[in-house]
Short mmCIF file of C-alpha atoms and ligand atoms in Angstrom, two decimals:
data_model
loop_
_atom_site.label_atom_id
_atom_site.label_comp_id
_atom_site.label_asym_id
_atom_site.label_seq_id
_atom_site.Cartn_x
_atom_site.Cartn_y
_atom_site.Cartn_z
CA MET D 1 -0.19 -0.22 0.01
CA PRO D 2 1.90 3.37 -0.79
CA ARG D 3 1.91 6.03 1.56
CA LEU D 4 2.08 9.93 0.99
CA PHE D 5 5.86 9.97 2.50
CA ASP D 6 7.00 7.02 0.17
CA PRO D 7 9.53 7.45 -2.47
CA ILE D 8 8.39 7.57 -6.05
CA LYS D 9 10.42 6.88 -9.14
CA ILE D 10 9.10 8.42 -12.24
CA ASN D 11 11.48 7.32 -15.44
CA GLY D 12 14.69 8.67 -13.97
CA LEU D 13 13.16 11.21 -11.46
CA LEU D 14 13.63 10.02 -7.81
CA LEU D 15 10.91 11.92 -6.01
CA LYS D 16 11.81 11.46 -1.85
CA ASN D 17 8.32 11.33 -1.26
CA ARG D 18 4.81 11.97 -3.07
CA LEU D 19 4.11 15.79 -1.65
CA VAL D 20 3.86 18.34 -4.58
CA MET D 21 4.33 21.97 -4.68
CA PRO D 22 1.77 22.55 -7.45
CA PRO D 23 2.60 25.97 -9.76
CA MET D 24 1.63 29.05 -8.30
CA ASN D 25 2.33 32.41 -10.07
CA THR D 26 3.84 34.51 -8.00
CA ARG D 27 3.98 37.39 -9.84
CA LYS D 28 7.52 38.46 -8.61
CA ALA D 29 9.28 38.50 -12.01
CA THR D 30 11.19 41.89 -13.66
CA GLU D 31 9.10 43.52 -16.63
CA ASP D 32 11.23 41.11 -19.10
CA GLY D 33 9.83 38.05 -17.32
CA GLU D 34 13.15 37.34 -15.11
CA VAL D 35 14.00 35.70 -12.22
CA THR D 36 14.22 37.78 -8.99
CA ASP D 37 15.62 37.57 -5.09
CA GLN D 38 12.20 37.65 -3.74
CA HIS D 39 11.52 34.53 -6.48
CA ILE D 40 14.69 32.83 -4.28
CA GLU D 41 13.69 33.43 -1.36
CA HIS D 42 10.03 32.13 -1.99
CA TYR D 43 11.03 28.87 -3.12
CA VAL D 44 13.80 28.51 -1.07
CA THR D 45 11.76 28.80 1.97
CA ARG D 46 9.50 25.78 0.63
CA ALA D 47 12.10 23.79 -0.82
CA SER D 48 13.79 23.35 3.05
CA SER D 49 10.19 21.87 4.09
CA GLY D 50 10.80 18.81 3.30
CA ILE D 51 8.27 18.74 -0.07
CA GLY D 52 9.56 15.87 -3.14
CA LEU D 53 8.95 18.22 -5.54
CA ILE D 54 8.22 22.05 -6.70
CA ILE D 55 6.48 22.63 -9.89
CA ILE D 56 7.64 26.32 -10.79
CA GLU D 57 4.90 28.54 -11.84
CA HIS D 58 3.75 28.79 -15.44
CA CYS D 59 6.10 30.49 -17.43
CA TYR D 60 5.16 32.39 -21.03
CA ILE D 61 6.93 30.56 -24.09
CA SER D 62 6.72 33.77 -26.17
CA LYS D 63 5.77 37.38 -25.68
CA GLU D 64 2.37 37.21 -27.08
CA GLY D 65 1.58 34.32 -24.59
CA LYS D 66 1.80 36.26 -21.29
CA GLY D 67 -0.88 36.34 -19.39
CA SER D 68 0.34 39.11 -16.62
CA ALA D 69 2.38 41.75 -15.21
CA GLY D 70 5.38 40.03 -13.12
CA GLN D 71 4.84 36.53 -14.68
CA LEU D 72 8.11 34.18 -15.00
CA GLY D 73 9.27 33.97 -18.61
CA ILE D 74 11.30 31.38 -20.88
CA TYR D 75 10.65 32.97 -24.11
CA ASP D 76 14.19 33.97 -24.28
CA ASP D 77 17.93 32.80 -23.87
CA LYS D 78 18.76 35.66 -21.61
CA LEU D 79 16.36 34.18 -19.26
CA ILE D 80 18.10 30.76 -18.82
CA THR D 81 20.74 32.36 -16.16
CA GLY D 82 18.05 33.41 -13.33
CA LEU D 83 16.18 29.96 -13.96
CA LYS D 84 19.71 28.18 -13.48
CA ARG D 85 20.08 30.31 -10.04
CA LEU D 86 16.69 28.98 -8.89
CA VAL D 87 16.87 25.72 -9.94
CA ASN D 88 20.36 25.25 -7.94
CA THR D 89 18.91 27.20 -4.84
CA ILE D 90 15.90 24.61 -4.82
CA HIS D 91 18.14 21.47 -5.84
CA SER D 92 20.86 22.54 -2.62
CA GLU D 93 17.33 21.78 -0.39
CA GLY D 94 16.94 18.70 -1.53
CA ALA D 95 13.78 19.12 -3.61
CA LYS D 96 13.30 18.22 -7.17
CA VAL D 97 12.09 20.76 -9.68
CA ILE D 98 10.66 21.44 -12.86
CA VAL D 99 9.10 23.97 -14.82
CA GLN D 100 5.68 24.46 -16.18
CA ILE D 101 5.30 25.99 -19.58
CA ASN D 102 2.73 27.65 -21.01
CA HIS D 103 0.92 30.19 -23.62
CA CYS D 104 -2.14 31.89 -22.32
CA GLY D 105 -3.54 32.61 -25.84
CA ALA D 106 -7.11 34.05 -25.87
CA GLN D 107 -6.58 35.01 -22.22
CA ALA D 108 -3.14 37.30 -22.65
CA PRO D 109 -4.43 40.55 -21.92
CA SER D 110 -3.58 42.75 -24.81
CA LYS D 111 -2.37 45.30 -22.10
CA ILE D 112 0.31 42.92 -21.07
CA THR D 113 1.23 41.87 -24.51
CA GLY D 114 0.21 44.93 -26.91
CA VAL D 115 -1.36 42.77 -29.38
CA GLN D 116 -5.07 41.59 -29.54
CA PRO D 117 -5.16 37.77 -28.16
CA ALA D 118 -5.18 34.78 -30.34
CA GLY D 119 -6.63 31.60 -29.73
CA PRO D 120 -8.37 28.87 -31.48
CA TRP D 121 -12.00 30.72 -32.23
CA ASN D 122 -12.84 34.48 -32.01
CA ILE D 123 -14.85 33.47 -28.53
CA ILE D 124 -14.62 35.16 -25.51
CA PRO D 125 -13.60 32.63 -22.80
CA PRO D 126 -15.68 32.32 -19.70
CA ASN D 127 -14.90 35.12 -17.12
CA TRP D 128 -13.03 37.38 -19.92
CA HIS D 129 -13.34 40.30 -21.83
CA GLU D 130 -11.42 40.75 -24.80
CA ILE D 131 -12.47 38.98 -28.27
CA PRO D 132 -9.28 37.08 -29.64
CA ARG D 133 -8.70 36.51 -32.99
CA PRO D 134 -8.63 32.80 -34.77
CA LEU D 135 -4.84 31.48 -34.87
CA THR D 136 -3.67 30.52 -38.64
CA ILE D 137 -2.37 27.32 -38.96
CA ALA D 138 1.20 28.26 -39.70
CA GLU D 139 0.95 30.42 -36.51
CA VAL D 140 -0.52 27.18 -34.59
CA GLU D 141 2.63 25.13 -36.37
CA ALA D 142 5.08 27.63 -35.10
CA LEU D 143 3.42 27.90 -31.16
CA VAL D 144 4.48 24.02 -31.25
CA GLN D 145 8.28 25.32 -31.79
CA ASP D 146 7.94 27.92 -28.84
CA PHE D 147 6.83 25.09 -26.65
CA VAL D 148 9.84 23.18 -27.81
CA LYS D 149 12.53 26.14 -27.22
CA ALA D 150 11.05 26.55 -23.58
CA THR D 151 11.86 23.16 -23.31
CA ASP D 152 15.34 23.55 -24.42
CA ARG D 153 15.64 26.51 -21.96
CA ALA D 154 14.18 24.43 -19.43
CA ILE D 155 17.00 21.57 -19.84
CA ALA D 156 19.70 24.08 -20.04
CA ALA D 157 18.55 25.67 -16.70
CA GLY D 158 19.35 22.33 -15.08
CA PHE D 159 15.35 21.20 -14.64
CA ASP D 160 14.87 18.01 -13.68
CA SER D 161 11.76 18.34 -16.70
CA VAL D 162 8.75 20.17 -17.59
CA GLU D 163 4.99 20.41 -17.11
CA ILE D 164 3.01 21.73 -20.48
CA HIS D 165 0.07 23.54 -19.14
CA GLY D 166 -3.07 22.19 -20.37
CA ALA D 167 -5.61 23.67 -17.87
CA HIS D 168 -7.40 26.62 -16.59
CA GLY D 169 -8.51 28.01 -19.73
CA TYR D 170 -5.18 28.41 -21.42
CA LEU D 171 -3.93 27.99 -25.00
CA LEU D 172 -3.70 24.40 -25.23
CA SER D 173 -7.34 23.85 -22.80
CA GLN D 174 -8.84 26.18 -25.26
CA PHE D 175 -8.00 23.99 -27.99
CA LEU D 176 -9.26 20.99 -26.10
CA SER D 177 -12.12 22.56 -25.10
CA PRO D 178 -15.67 22.80 -27.46
CA PHE D 179 -16.13 25.78 -25.47
CA THR D 180 -13.53 27.98 -26.87
CA ASN D 181 -12.73 25.68 -29.83
CA GLN D 182 -15.43 25.76 -32.66
CA ARG D 183 -12.80 25.37 -35.75
CA ARG D 184 -13.89 23.85 -38.37
CA ASP D 185 -10.08 22.45 -39.85
CA ILE D 186 -7.70 19.75 -38.60
CA TYR D 187 -6.84 21.73 -35.41
CA GLY D 188 -11.03 21.74 -34.36
CA SER D 189 -13.97 19.50 -35.58
CA SER D 190 -14.04 16.95 -33.36
CA ILE D 191 -12.20 15.64 -29.63
CA GLU D 192 -9.55 14.47 -32.38
CA GLY D 193 -9.35 17.86 -34.20
CA ARG D 194 -9.11 19.44 -30.37
CA LEU D 195 -6.53 17.13 -29.36
CA LEU D 196 -4.15 17.62 -32.12
CA LEU D 197 -2.60 20.67 -31.03
CA PRO D 198 -1.99 19.33 -27.57
CA LEU D 199 -0.69 15.88 -28.71
CA GLU D 200 1.72 17.80 -31.41
CA VAL D 201 3.13 19.67 -28.54
CA VAL D 202 3.23 16.82 -26.12
CA VAL D 203 5.38 14.70 -28.91
CA ALA D 204 7.96 17.45 -29.91
CA VAL D 205 8.36 18.54 -26.20
CA LYS D 206 8.70 14.81 -25.55
CA LYS D 207 11.90 14.66 -27.95
CA ARG D 208 13.70 17.21 -26.69
CA LEU D 209 13.91 16.12 -23.14
CA LYS D 210 16.64 13.55 -21.86
CA GLN D 211 15.45 9.88 -22.52
CA ASP D 212 14.87 9.14 -18.52
CA MET D 213 12.89 12.76 -17.76
CA PRO D 214 9.77 12.20 -17.42
CA LEU D 215 7.12 14.83 -19.17
CA PHE D 216 4.19 16.08 -16.55
CA TYR D 217 1.20 17.35 -18.48
CA ARG D 218 -1.46 19.68 -16.41
CA LEU D 219 -4.87 18.20 -17.83
CA GLY D 220 -8.12 20.51 -17.28
CA ALA D 221 -10.61 17.34 -16.65
CA ASP D 222 -13.94 19.22 -16.74
CA ASP D 223 -14.06 22.87 -17.95
CA LEU D 224 -17.16 23.20 -15.07
CA ILE D 225 -19.27 24.75 -17.75
CA GLU D 226 -22.23 24.02 -19.72
CA GLY D 227 -20.75 23.16 -23.31
CA GLY D 228 -17.26 22.93 -21.94
CA LEU D 229 -15.14 19.60 -21.84
CA SER D 230 -16.22 16.91 -19.78
CA LEU D 231 -14.82 14.06 -17.79
CA LYS D 232 -15.59 11.86 -20.11
CA GLU D 233 -13.34 13.59 -22.76
CA ALA D 234 -10.92 14.03 -20.84
CA GLN D 235 -10.26 10.48 -20.10
CA LEU D 236 -9.74 10.13 -23.63
CA ALA D 237 -7.83 13.08 -23.83
CA ALA D 238 -5.43 11.52 -21.00
CA GLN D 239 -4.96 8.31 -22.74
CA ARG D 240 -4.01 9.86 -25.41
CA LEU D 241 -1.75 12.06 -23.35
CA GLU D 242 -0.22 9.26 -22.48
CA ARG D 243 -0.02 7.17 -25.60
CA SER D 244 1.80 10.53 -27.28
CA GLY D 245 4.48 10.32 -24.55
CA VAL D 246 2.99 12.32 -21.16
CA ASN D 247 4.55 10.48 -17.88
CA VAL D 248 2.55 12.33 -15.12
CA ILE D 249 -1.03 13.60 -15.23
CA ASP D 250 -1.75 16.50 -13.01
CA VAL D 251 -5.19 16.77 -12.78
CA SER D 252 -6.78 20.16 -12.55
CA GLY D 253 -10.17 21.75 -13.70
CA GLY D 254 -12.36 24.65 -14.59
CA ILE D 255 -11.77 27.15 -17.44
CA GLY D 256 -11.05 30.96 -16.43
CA GLY D 257 -12.38 30.48 -12.96
CA THR D 258 -15.61 28.35 -13.54
CA GLY D 259 -16.32 26.17 -10.88
CA ARG D 260 -14.88 28.76 -8.24
CA ASP D 261 -17.60 28.06 -5.69
CA HIS D 262 -16.52 24.42 -5.09
CA PHE D 263 -12.69 25.01 -4.35
CA SER D 264 -13.12 25.28 -0.61
CA LYS D 265 -14.10 21.53 0.22
CA GLN D 266 -10.77 19.74 1.12
CA GLY D 267 -10.26 17.43 -1.91
CA TYR D 268 -12.53 19.26 -4.43
CA PHE D 269 -10.68 18.07 -7.37
CA ILE D 270 -9.77 14.45 -6.40
CA PRO D 271 -12.52 12.77 -7.87
CA LEU D 272 -11.73 14.34 -10.97
CA ALA D 273 -8.09 12.72 -10.87
CA GLU D 274 -9.57 9.31 -9.49
CA ASN D 275 -11.24 8.97 -12.69
CA ILE D 276 -8.48 10.01 -14.51
CA LYS D 277 -6.21 7.73 -12.87
CA LYS D 278 -8.80 4.72 -13.59
CA VAL D 279 -8.15 4.86 -17.86
CA VAL D 280 -4.37 5.44 -17.20
CA LYS D 281 -1.30 3.88 -16.42
CA VAL D 282 1.09 6.92 -15.59
CA PRO D 283 0.82 8.53 -12.18
CA VAL D 284 -1.48 11.24 -11.12
CA ILE D 285 -1.43 13.98 -9.32
CA GLY D 286 -4.74 15.48 -7.11
CA VAL D 287 -5.00 18.57 -5.81
CA GLY D 288 -8.07 20.79 -3.99
CA ASN D 289 -7.61 22.64 -0.69
CA ILE D 290 -5.81 19.57 1.05
CA THR D 291 -4.80 21.02 4.01
CA GLU D 292 -4.59 17.81 6.39
CA ALA D 293 -1.86 14.93 6.28
CA ASN D 294 -4.19 11.98 7.26
CA TYR D 295 -6.59 13.11 4.37
CA ALA D 296 -3.56 13.20 2.02
CA ASP D 297 -2.06 9.85 2.81
CA SER D 298 -5.33 8.55 3.03
CA ILE D 299 -5.95 9.62 -0.78
CA VAL D 300 -2.59 7.99 -1.76
CA ARG D 301 -3.11 4.53 0.78
CA ASP D 302 -6.60 4.13 -1.24
CA GLU D 303 -4.91 4.65 -4.85
CA LYS D 304 -7.28 7.38 -5.60
CA VAL D 305 -4.00 9.23 -6.78
CA ASP D 306 -0.37 8.84 -6.87
CA MET D 307 1.06 11.93 -5.25
CA VAL D 308 -0.52 15.01 -3.69
CA ALA D 309 -0.31 18.64 -4.49
CA PHE D 310 -0.98 21.16 -2.02
CA GLY D 311 -1.35 24.68 -3.23
CA ARG D 312 -2.41 27.40 -1.26
CA ILE D 313 -1.37 25.63 2.20
CA MET D 314 2.02 25.69 0.63
CA LEU D 315 1.90 29.65 0.47
CA THR D 316 0.53 30.32 3.76
CA ASN D 317 2.45 27.43 5.58
CA PRO D 318 5.32 26.48 4.01
CA GLU D 319 6.31 24.40 6.97
CA PHE D 320 3.41 22.42 5.75
CA PRO D 321 5.31 18.91 4.74
CA ARG D 322 7.22 19.00 8.23
CA GLN D 323 4.47 19.30 10.21
CA ALA D 324 2.61 16.53 8.00
CA ALA D 325 5.23 14.45 8.70
CA ILE D 326 5.25 14.70 12.03
CA GLU D 327 1.97 14.19 12.30
CA LEU D 328 2.17 11.04 10.38
CA GLY D 329 4.81 9.69 12.49
CA ILE D 330 7.49 10.11 9.78
CA GLU D 331 11.18 10.96 10.65
C1 FMN R 1 -2.19 32.48 -6.60
C2 FMN R 1 -2.10 31.12 -7.04
C3 FMN R 1 -1.30 31.58 -8.78
C4 FMN R 1 -1.62 30.03 -9.18
N1 FMN R 1 -0.81 30.11 -10.37
C5 FMN R 1 -1.06 28.74 -11.02
C6 FMN R 1 -0.25 28.55 -12.11
O1 FMN R 1 0.53 29.18 -12.79
N2 FMN R 1 -0.23 27.32 -13.07
C7 FMN R 1 -1.05 26.42 -12.54
O2 FMN R 1 -1.76 25.30 -13.08
N3 FMN R 1 -1.93 26.88 -11.10
C8 FMN R 1 -2.04 27.88 -10.95
N4 FMN R 1 -2.68 27.49 -9.63
C9 FMN R 1 -3.72 26.44 -9.25
C10 FMN R 1 -2.62 25.74 -8.47
O3 FMN R 1 -1.83 25.13 -8.88
C11 FMN R 1 -3.51 24.96 -7.76
O4 FMN R 1 -4.33 24.06 -8.61
C12 FMN R 1 -4.56 25.63 -6.84
O5 FMN R 1 -4.34 26.64 -5.99
C13 FMN R 1 -5.41 24.25 -6.40
O6 FMN R 1 -5.03 23.81 -5.06
P1 FMN R 1 -5.24 24.80 -3.27
O7 FMN R 1 -6.56 24.31 -3.41
O8 FMN R 1 -4.48 23.29 -2.86
O9 FMN R 1 -4.90 25.80 -3.47
C14 FMN R 1 -2.61 28.70 -9.13
C15 FMN R 1 -3.15 28.71 -7.63
C16 FMN R 1 -2.83 29.87 -6.47
C17 FMN R 1 -3.84 30.25 -5.49
#
């Protein structure tokens, strides 16, 4: 029976336990998206807590894909030096670290990027305000290369791997969602078409990773809005992602904040993660206001998930992993 503090090996990546800090935008970057001393301080505090894995907040892979002021960037080689410093600091505290790579697509505000947002179709995402323009096929193909270049930079910076952001209504989740993707070409029309860009990105990124590096994918497994992606389609997507090279599925949900009303109950996304785990063989990460060590241990023991992500609790109480170990009687 697996336990929360048991190690887990995913390809060549050995994690000392199954506690994960999920990606959380700190808005501490410079205007150019560079790492700052505030990042180092923020992450070193959490890396020294005994946590097994830190997933660095979503980093924009191109200037047009930036979502907010202060967001970290991975769109240019000049950013590698700062990212390397961040990686080295986290490694020296004994935690593993990967980086989430993202393009905000239709949710990249023009006041941040200076250009009209672009996504699969000219539909305003839920809780959003700007009309995006549909990307051309040539632009979609170029986006795959932006993910590839971001991966090369992540490797150069020394990250243990990358997580592709395919949740929360950003570009790849916009393509997968029938709510935001109403294209009639190969990148739309059916679930196969809506999956095409996410799968192309997975295949291309996977080729750049060293052989034993596990590829993580954050999958929005339910859009929580009428006309959006359902769990049933997400299960199919998870299987296709696995077949295309994804080694860990990090399950989340909602687009642009849909379903926010449910985000307070402990384990709110665990049923989604459990249902994804039922249809894949790769390890699954579950999340959702998890604040009790015993609860987290129970969902690993019951094999509902393989790893547990602790989000806001890691912001308010960076000592949480150590306290959880004491509570569970682990040294
Ligand atoms: C301040 C903040 C920033 C976030 N930024 C990201 C992000 O960059 N990428 C991402 O996939 N999720 C992001 N999230 C979602 C978290 O990774 C996590 O899934 C969510 O907070 C639920 O976990 P919790 O209930 O334990 O906080 C963010 C959440 C918060 C609170």
